[in-house]
Amino acid sequence: MGHREDLLEGARRCLLDKGFVRTTARDIVKESGTNLASIGYHYGSKDALLVQAYVSLIEGLGDTFDPGWGAGGDSSSAPRSLERFQEVWANIIRSMPEARGVWMLSLEVILYADRLQEVRSLLAVAQEQGRAGIVPMFTGVPESELDKETVESEGRFYQTLLNGLMVQWLFDPPSATGAEQLTEGLRRVIAGAAGDPRDPRD
């Protein structure tokens, strides 16, 4: 690997070991076997490098969320169905224990936002990409074909649910919402919005 890739891999390891606040540029250099000047040359700043490393960790989790449905892969459920909704969330929840370190980084940004100004600003831009990336799992529509309105509505909806689940699973996994509960809740909300007084499962 070149210095750019070495830095990224070193930053990923530092983040999982120390988090955003405690990781220094010297930590990254030591972990990656590079030098301080290479951080500025390849990424502009330590914080920009850490954000890129964090985004790559999140993207790695996406492989466990999505077995290829958004790219035309097969699934036992139809796109945009409640069955697909439950299937995707079951996959996401199944990955939560393994992904705990990455979710802790997300929580750290929230808790220490005042000390991570540049990180927060850079991640705000990355969030838009995250919204676009999560929609295909539920819709089967490739990310490249999504329109802005879909990303800004459905993408925000799924992203909000993901953030809420993340906090629940970090706080107390046994009491966190499951995929079946989440789907049943959505089913009831849909029935209520449609004015159906009957049990939505009927």
XYZ file of C-alpha atoms in Angstrom:
202
model
C 0.000 0.000 0.000
C 1.039 3.616 -0.539
C 1.097 6.254 2.182
C -2.497 7.287 1.489
C -3.823 3.775 2.048
C -1.484 3.195 4.989
C -2.753 6.367 6.658
C -6.376 5.371 6.131
C -5.850 1.908 7.593
C -3.884 3.333 10.514
C -6.600 5.899 11.187
C -9.267 3.180 11.160
C -7.369 1.202 13.783
C -6.803 4.312 15.912
C -10.480 5.225 15.795
C -11.594 1.789 16.946
C -8.962 1.780 19.692
C -9.076 5.398 20.931
C -11.981 7.192 19.276
C -12.034 10.650 17.690
C -11.131 12.803 20.699
C -8.144 10.795 21.951
C -6.553 10.016 18.573
C -3.644 12.306 17.718
C -1.804 12.793 14.447
C 1.225 11.107 16.013
C -0.912 8.082 16.913
C -1.909 7.716 13.264
C 1.662 8.132 12.057
C 2.894 5.499 14.511
C 0.114 3.075 13.582
C 0.546 3.561 9.835
C 4.353 3.755 9.663
C 4.220 7.051 7.754
C 5.085 10.647 8.722
C 3.228 13.762 9.858
C 3.697 15.589 6.567
C 1.927 12.815 4.665
C -1.322 13.472 6.532
C -1.522 17.032 5.236
C -0.364 16.032 1.775
C -2.916 13.256 1.258
C -5.880 14.390 3.375
C -5.404 18.047 4.276
C -5.787 17.563 8.036
C -5.960 14.940 10.741
C -9.704 15.472 11.171
C -10.349 15.063 7.447
C -8.418 11.785 7.550
C -10.378 10.576 10.578
C -13.665 11.366 8.876
C -12.592 9.448 5.784
C -11.568 6.527 7.978
C -14.898 6.617 9.814
C -16.861 6.737 6.549
C -14.928 3.723 5.268
C -15.806 1.836 8.463
C -19.483 2.672 7.940
C -19.284 1.578 4.308
C -17.833 -1.721 5.466
C -20.881 -2.233 7.658
C -23.091 -1.655 4.616
C -21.939 -4.975 3.202
C -23.528 -6.756 6.159
C -26.705 -4.685 5.877
C -27.313 -5.328 2.185
C -26.827 -8.743 0.539
C -26.871 -7.102 -2.891
C -30.550 -6.263 -3.209
C -29.879 -2.667 -4.170
C -27.651 -3.897 -6.981
C -30.240 -6.250 -8.372
C -29.564 -9.221 -6.096
C -32.241 -11.683 -5.040
C -34.357 -11.448 -1.923
C -37.302 -13.446 -0.695
C -39.330 -10.236 -0.299
C -40.559 -7.603 -2.740
C -38.981 -4.141 -2.785
C -40.837 -1.524 -0.705
C -42.880 -4.226 1.055
C -43.213 -4.565 4.822
C -41.521 -7.946 4.437
C -38.486 -6.290 2.850
C -38.566 -3.612 5.555
C -38.385 -6.284 8.262
C -35.753 -8.295 6.403
C -33.398 -5.335 6.046
C -33.758 -4.257 9.676
C -33.200 -7.827 10.832
C -29.887 -7.808 8.942
C -28.913 -4.438 10.394
C -29.786 -5.480 13.950
C -27.920 -8.765 13.526
C -24.762 -6.758 12.778
C -25.093 -4.491 15.838
C -22.917 -6.485 18.282
C -20.053 -6.789 15.790
C -20.384 -3.124 14.808
C -20.472 -1.788 18.367
C -17.094 -0.056 18.015
C -18.233 1.842 14.933
C -21.524 2.897 16.533
C -19.627 4.123 19.589
C -17.736 6.470 17.271
C -21.055 7.874 16.055
C -22.178 8.469 19.619
C -18.856 10.125 20.438
C -19.408 12.709 17.694
C -22.792 13.527 19.213
C -21.506 13.764 22.786
C -18.347 15.749 21.988
C -19.596 17.875 19.109
C -18.138 21.050 20.622
C -14.659 19.491 20.629
C -15.001 18.003 17.148
C -16.116 20.988 15.095
C -14.280 20.082 11.887
C -15.204 16.411 12.203
C -18.869 17.324 12.688
C -18.871 19.644 9.669
C -17.266 17.033 7.416
C -19.604 14.293 8.632
C -22.630 16.476 7.915
C -21.664 16.297 4.245
C -21.086 12.543 4.464
C -24.562 12.044 5.942
C -26.162 12.917 2.634
C -24.225 10.119 0.972
C -25.347 7.796 3.759
C -28.983 8.637 3.112
C -28.580 7.765 -0.545
C -26.768 4.541 0.292
C -29.427 3.094 2.575
C -32.472 3.573 0.311
C -31.628 0.872 -2.298
C -31.778 -1.852 0.354
C -35.478 -1.157 0.841
C -36.461 -0.146 -2.689
C -34.220 -2.171 -4.978
C -33.520 1.010 -6.959
C -29.772 1.541 -7.597
C -28.293 4.552 -5.830
C -27.342 6.125 -9.163
C -31.016 6.193 -10.212
C -32.460 7.764 -7.065
C -33.956 11.225 -7.326
C -33.239 13.914 -4.744
C -36.782 13.884 -3.336
C -36.550 10.166 -2.567
C -33.184 10.552 -0.858
C -34.387 13.544 1.164
C -37.596 11.821 2.320
C -37.134 8.051 2.435
C -33.398 8.326 3.035
C -33.897 10.616 6.025
C -36.624 8.319 7.366
C -34.401 5.230 7.295
C -31.404 7.155 8.609
C -33.425 8.437 11.551
C -34.570 4.928 12.414
C -30.995 3.677 12.165
C -29.693 6.362 14.514
C -32.423 5.595 17.043
C -31.719 1.868 16.935
C -28.006 2.540 17.315
C -28.573 4.435 20.571
C -30.919 1.747 21.915
C -28.471 -1.063 21.187
C -25.541 0.806 22.696
C -27.531 1.609 25.840
C -29.197 -1.755 26.519
C -29.249 -4.439 23.806
C -31.796 -6.733 25.531
C -34.442 -3.990 25.611
C -33.677 -2.563 22.148
C -36.342 -2.632 19.453
C -36.334 -5.679 17.188
C -37.105 -5.905 13.470
C -40.545 -7.446 14.075
C -41.498 -4.717 16.554
C -40.288 -1.991 14.202
C -42.257 -3.475 11.318
C -45.418 -3.930 13.361
C -45.142 -0.335 14.527
C -44.885 0.870 10.930
C -47.810 -1.355 9.947
C -49.994 0.232 12.619
C -48.913 3.759 11.702
C -49.821 3.097 8.048
C -53.219 1.667 9.044
C -53.898 4.632 11.313
C -52.944 7.146 8.635
C -55.314 5.385 6.245
C -58.125 5.720 8.772
C -58.539 1.968 9.212
C -60.020 1.369 12.703
C -59.408 -2.386 12.487
C -56.395 -4.219 13.823
C -53.812 -3.582 11.068
C -52.906 -7.291 11.102
C -56.417 -8.313 10.034
